[in-house]
Amino acid sequence: MVIADEKVVSIHYKLTSDDGQVIQESAAGEPLSYIHGAGNIVLGLESALSGKSGGDKLKVSVNPEQGYGPRNDALIQELPRKMFEGIDDIQEGMQFQAQSEQGTQVITVTNVDGDRITVDGNHPLAGQVLNFEVEVDSVRDASAEEIAHGHVHKEV
Ligand code: ZN
């Protein structure tokens, strides 16, 4: 079966940065499953997988425009500590989820200086070239319910 919209695709993958660091990879024997065409994975990888089928292997470099977007300095903000009410120990590297027009956004604390907390709303992988090594494990039709929900259900 060939990968096209409304197919459930399972892939093994490894994602590395341009300097060769492994950023993410699927666990051994546990491929990642997604619905093709539903925006479950980054656009550049989804396009590269169109037309492939089970057993195919590919390497694809996705630029930020087709990945997690360019870095945007306007998303770096300095906030007063009182905005973090209820969090006693704010530390560099902590991440929070915030709702925005683009959906769920991850905010990372990048600096703590007394009462001033610097946060970065860029996706941690924004501005990076994403180098994927992918092997297609399987392809099947998505069920009507999966298509309606926009995500994969566990196989019965
Ligand atoms: Zn569901």
PDB file of C-alpha atoms and ligand atoms in Angstrom:
ATOM      1  CA  MET A   1       0.000   0.000   0.000  1.00  0.00           C
ATOM      2  CA  VAL A   2       1.293   3.425  -0.966  1.00  0.00           C
ATOM      3  CA  ILE A   3       1.412   6.366   1.444  1.00  0.00           C
ATOM      4  CA  ALA A   4      -1.289   8.937   0.686  1.00  0.00           C
ATOM      5  CA  ASP A   5      -3.724  11.092   2.630  1.00  0.00           C
ATOM      6  CA  GLU A   6      -5.894   9.241   5.162  1.00  0.00           C
ATOM      7  CA  LYS A   7      -3.477   6.337   5.522  1.00  0.00           C
ATOM      8  CA  VAL A   8      -2.087   5.365   8.911  1.00  0.00           C
ATOM      9  CA  VAL A   9       1.664   5.172   8.463  1.00  0.00           C
ATOM     10  CA  SER A  10       4.089   3.585  10.936  1.00  0.00           C
ATOM     11  CA  ILE A  11       7.720   4.612  10.671  1.00  0.00           C
ATOM     12  CA  HIS A  12      10.977   3.989  12.428  1.00  0.00           C
ATOM     13  CA  TYR A  13      12.911   7.207  12.485  1.00  0.00           C
ATOM     14  CA  LYS A  14      15.950   8.962  13.781  1.00  0.00           C
ATOM     15  CA  LEU A  15      16.165  12.738  13.879  1.00  0.00           C
ATOM     16  CA  THR A  16      19.585  14.366  14.077  1.00  0.00           C
ATOM     17  CA  SER A  17      20.688  17.976  14.130  1.00  0.00           C
ATOM     18  CA  ASP A  18      23.168  19.359  11.603  1.00  0.00           C
ATOM     19  CA  ASP A  19      26.020  18.716  14.036  1.00  0.00           C
ATOM     20  CA  GLY A  20      25.105  15.030  14.231  1.00  0.00           C
ATOM     21  CA  GLN A  21      23.383  14.962  17.639  1.00  0.00           C
ATOM     22  CA  VAL A  22      20.435  12.600  17.933  1.00  0.00           C
ATOM     23  CA  ILE A  23      17.413  14.691  18.918  1.00  0.00           C
ATOM     24  CA  GLN A  24      14.695  12.045  18.808  1.00  0.00           C
ATOM     25  CA  GLU A  25      14.286   8.504  17.633  1.00  0.00           C
ATOM     26  CA  SER A  26      11.572   5.903  17.686  1.00  0.00           C
ATOM     27  CA  ALA A  27      12.086   3.203  20.289  1.00  0.00           C
ATOM     28  CA  ALA A  28      13.232  -0.210  19.066  1.00  0.00           C
ATOM     29  CA  GLY A  29      10.217  -2.242  17.948  1.00  0.00           C
ATOM     30  CA  GLU A  30       7.881   0.687  18.564  1.00  0.00           C
ATOM     31  CA  PRO A  31       7.380   2.641  15.374  1.00  0.00           C
ATOM     32  CA  LEU A  32       5.703   6.039  15.385  1.00  0.00           C
ATOM     33  CA  SER A  33       2.225   5.950  13.830  1.00  0.00           C
ATOM     34  CA  TYR A  34       0.555   8.990  12.320  1.00  0.00           C
ATOM     35  CA  ILE A  35      -2.237   9.852   9.898  1.00  0.00           C
ATOM     36  CA  HIS A  36      -0.824  11.060   6.593  1.00  0.00           C
ATOM     37  CA  GLY A  37      -2.117  14.470   5.543  1.00  0.00           C
ATOM     38  CA  ALA A  38      -3.449  15.350   9.006  1.00  0.00           C
ATOM     39  CA  GLY A  39      -0.538  17.525  10.087  1.00  0.00           C
ATOM     40  CA  ASN A  40       0.570  15.038  12.756  1.00  0.00           C
ATOM     41  CA  ILE A  41       4.231  15.332  11.704  1.00  0.00           C
ATOM     42  CA  VAL A  42       6.295  18.182  10.251  1.00  0.00           C
ATOM     43  CA  LEU A  43       5.327  19.143   6.716  1.00  0.00           C
ATOM     44  CA  GLY A  44       8.714  18.466   5.110  1.00  0.00           C
ATOM     45  CA  LEU A  45       8.807  14.896   6.381  1.00  0.00           C
ATOM     46  CA  GLU A  46       5.183  14.269   5.451  1.00  0.00           C
ATOM     47  CA  SER A  47       5.780  15.421   1.841  1.00  0.00           C
ATOM     48  CA  ALA A  48       8.880  13.258   1.531  1.00  0.00           C
ATOM     49  CA  LEU A  49       6.893  10.195   2.636  1.00  0.00           C
ATOM     50  CA  SER A  50       4.087  10.646   0.093  1.00  0.00           C
ATOM     51  CA  GLY A  51       4.149   7.807  -2.425  1.00  0.00           C
ATOM     52  CA  LYS A  52       6.482   5.584  -0.378  1.00  0.00           C
ATOM     53  CA  SER A  53       5.447   2.155   0.892  1.00  0.00           C
ATOM     54  CA  GLY A  54       6.322  -0.423   3.546  1.00  0.00           C
ATOM     55  CA  GLY A  55      10.048  -1.268   3.646  1.00  0.00           C
ATOM     56  CA  ASP A  56      11.144   1.935   1.906  1.00  0.00           C
ATOM     57  CA  LYS A  57      14.047   3.780   3.509  1.00  0.00           C
ATOM     58  CA  LEU A  58      14.756   7.446   3.042  1.00  0.00           C
ATOM     59  CA  LYS A  59      16.904  10.275   4.290  1.00  0.00           C
ATOM     60  CA  VAL A  60      15.444  13.737   4.234  1.00  0.00           C
ATOM     61  CA  SER A  61      16.700  17.120   5.394  1.00  0.00           C
ATOM     62  CA  VAL A  62      13.861  19.428   6.331  1.00  0.00           C
ATOM     63  CA  ASN A  63      14.528  23.165   6.436  1.00  0.00           C
ATOM     64  CA  PRO A  64      12.941  25.243   9.226  1.00  0.00           C
ATOM     65  CA  GLU A  65      10.208  26.594   6.919  1.00  0.00           C
ATOM     66  CA  GLN A  66       8.938  23.015   6.449  1.00  0.00           C
ATOM     67  CA  GLY A  67       9.870  22.004   9.975  1.00  0.00           C
ATOM     68  CA  TYR A  68       9.248  23.900  13.211  1.00  0.00           C
ATOM     69  CA  GLY A  69       9.541  27.338  11.635  1.00  0.00           C
ATOM     70  CA  PRO A  70      12.268  29.965  11.798  1.00  0.00           C
ATOM     71  CA  ARG A  71      13.293  31.332  15.177  1.00  0.00           C
ATOM     72  CA  ASN A  72      11.389  34.471  16.071  1.00  0.00           C
ATOM     73  CA  ASP A  73      13.104  36.838  18.506  1.00  0.00           C
ATOM     74  CA  ALA A  74       9.756  38.477  19.291  1.00  0.00           C
ATOM     75  CA  LEU A  75       8.833  35.307  21.176  1.00  0.00           C
ATOM     76  CA  ILE A  76      11.582  35.958  23.716  1.00  0.00           C
ATOM     77  CA  GLN A  77      10.158  37.936  26.612  1.00  0.00           C
ATOM     78  CA  GLU A  78      11.181  39.097  30.027  1.00  0.00           C
ATOM     79  CA  LEU A  79       8.414  38.612  32.574  1.00  0.00           C
ATOM     80  CA  PRO A  80       8.098  39.566  36.227  1.00  0.00           C
ATOM     81  CA  ARG A  81       8.349  36.637  38.636  1.00  0.00           C
ATOM     82  CA  LYS A  82       4.845  37.318  39.959  1.00  0.00           C
ATOM     83  CA  MET A  83       3.442  35.984  36.676  1.00  0.00           C
ATOM     84  CA  PHE A  84       4.677  32.549  37.707  1.00  0.00           C
ATOM     85  CA  GLU A  85       2.454  32.387  40.760  1.00  0.00           C
ATOM     86  CA  GLY A  86       2.368  28.984  42.401  1.00  0.00           C
ATOM     87  CA  ILE A  87       5.774  27.930  41.093  1.00  0.00           C
ATOM     88  CA  ASP A  88       8.256  28.259  43.922  1.00  0.00           C
ATOM     89  CA  ASP A  89      11.464  27.317  42.242  1.00  0.00           C
ATOM     90  CA  ILE A  90      11.785  28.692  38.731  1.00  0.00           C
ATOM     91  CA  GLN A  91      14.895  27.423  37.009  1.00  0.00           C
ATOM     92  CA  GLU A  92      16.537  27.789  33.653  1.00  0.00           C
ATOM     93  CA  GLY A  93      15.414  25.049  31.293  1.00  0.00           C
ATOM     94  CA  MET A  94      11.946  24.628  32.826  1.00  0.00           C
ATOM     95  CA  GLN A  95       9.191  24.333  30.248  1.00  0.00           C
ATOM     96  CA  PHE A  96       5.566  25.355  30.422  1.00  0.00           C
ATOM     97  CA  GLN A  97       2.695  24.853  28.031  1.00  0.00           C
ATOM     98  CA  ALA A  98       0.666  27.842  26.932  1.00  0.00           C
ATOM     99  CA  GLN A  99      -2.305  28.066  24.600  1.00  0.00           C
ATOM    100  CA  SER A 100      -1.898  30.367  21.620  1.00  0.00           C
ATOM    101  CA  GLU A 101      -3.552  30.903  18.232  1.00  0.00           C
ATOM    102  CA  GLN A 102      -1.134  28.326  16.793  1.00  0.00           C
ATOM    103  CA  GLY A 103      -2.253  25.723  19.319  1.00  0.00           C
ATOM    104  CA  THR A 104      -0.231  24.507  22.262  1.00  0.00           C
ATOM    105  CA  GLN A 105       3.027  26.368  22.588  1.00  0.00           C
ATOM    106  CA  VAL A 106       5.966  25.310  24.701  1.00  0.00           C
ATOM    107  CA  ILE A 107       7.609  28.134  26.633  1.00  0.00           C
ATOM    108  CA  THR A 108      11.133  27.573  27.899  1.00  0.00           C
ATOM    109  CA  VAL A 109      12.707  29.537  30.755  1.00  0.00           C
ATOM    110  CA  THR A 110      16.060  30.712  29.399  1.00  0.00           C
ATOM    111  CA  ASN A 111      17.254  32.988  32.191  1.00  0.00           C
ATOM    112  CA  VAL A 112      16.400  33.760  35.811  1.00  0.00           C
ATOM    113  CA  ASP A 113      17.686  37.035  37.188  1.00  0.00           C
ATOM    114  CA  GLY A 114      16.083  37.906  40.515  1.00  0.00           C
ATOM    115  CA  ASP A 115      12.545  39.032  39.777  1.00  0.00           C
ATOM    116  CA  ARG A 116      13.021  38.970  36.034  1.00  0.00           C
ATOM    117  CA  ILE A 117      12.389  35.731  34.193  1.00  0.00           C
ATOM    118  CA  THR A 118      13.291  35.428  30.522  1.00  0.00           C
ATOM    119  CA  VAL A 119      11.173  32.994  28.531  1.00  0.00           C
ATOM    120  CA  ASP A 120      11.448  31.808  24.932  1.00  0.00           C
ATOM    121  CA  GLY A 121       8.256  30.800  23.115  1.00  0.00           C
ATOM    122  CA  ASN A 122      10.083  29.390  20.105  1.00  0.00           C
ATOM    123  CA  HIS A 123       9.700  25.676  19.551  1.00  0.00           C
ATOM    124  CA  PRO A 124      12.916  24.078  20.846  1.00  0.00           C
ATOM    125  CA  LEU A 125      13.637  22.930  17.277  1.00  0.00           C
ATOM    126  CA  ALA A 126      12.699  26.227  15.564  1.00  0.00           C
ATOM    127  CA  GLY A 127      15.365  27.459  13.165  1.00  0.00           C
ATOM    128  CA  GLN A 128      17.001  24.039  12.919  1.00  0.00           C
ATOM    129  CA  VAL A 129      17.481  21.833   9.914  1.00  0.00           C
ATOM    130  CA  LEU A 130      15.954  18.458  10.779  1.00  0.00           C
ATOM    131  CA  ASN A 131      17.778  15.448   9.362  1.00  0.00           C
ATOM    132  CA  PHE A 132      15.523  12.409   9.319  1.00  0.00           C
ATOM    133  CA  GLU A 133      16.472   8.816   8.592  1.00  0.00           C
ATOM    134  CA  VAL A 134      13.263   6.926   8.102  1.00  0.00           C
ATOM    135  CA  GLU A 135      12.165   3.382   7.384  1.00  0.00           C
ATOM    136  CA  VAL A 136       8.526   2.821   6.570  1.00  0.00           C
ATOM    137  CA  ASP A 137       7.211  -0.027   8.703  1.00  0.00           C
ATOM    138  CA  SER A 138       3.616  -0.331   7.544  1.00  0.00           C
ATOM    139  CA  VAL A 139       0.789   1.496   5.816  1.00  0.00           C
ATOM    140  CA  ARG A 140      -2.928   0.896   6.324  1.00  0.00           C
ATOM    141  CA  ASP A 141      -6.207   2.711   5.738  1.00  0.00           C
ATOM    142  CA  ALA A 142      -7.266   5.003   8.569  1.00  0.00           C
ATOM    143  CA  SER A 143     -10.703   4.242  10.026  1.00  0.00           C
ATOM    144  CA  ALA A 144     -13.470   6.817   9.669  1.00  0.00           C
ATOM    145  CA  GLU A 145     -13.176   7.489  13.390  1.00  0.00           C
ATOM    146  CA  GLU A 146      -9.424   8.086  13.186  1.00  0.00           C
ATOM    147  CA  ILE A 147      -9.917  10.516  10.306  1.00  0.00           C
ATOM    148  CA  ALA A 148     -12.612  12.356  12.275  1.00  0.00           C
ATOM    149  CA  HIS A 149     -10.381  12.573  15.358  1.00  0.00           C
ATOM    150  CA  GLY A 150      -7.210  13.417  13.433  1.00  0.00           C
ATOM    151  CA  HIS A 151      -5.102  10.891  15.321  1.00  0.00           C
ATOM    152  CA  VAL A 152      -4.276   7.204  15.308  1.00  0.00           C
ATOM    153  CA  HIS A 153      -6.116   4.784  17.550  1.00  0.00           C
ATOM    154  CA  LYS A 154      -4.389   1.752  18.960  1.00  0.00           C
ATOM    155  CA  GLU A 155      -4.965  -1.283  16.813  1.00  0.00           C
ATOM    156  CA  VAL A 156      -7.363  -3.855  18.243  1.00  0.00           C
TER     157      VAL A 156
HETATM  158 ZN    ZN B   1      -9.623   9.480  18.963  1.00  0.00          ZN
END
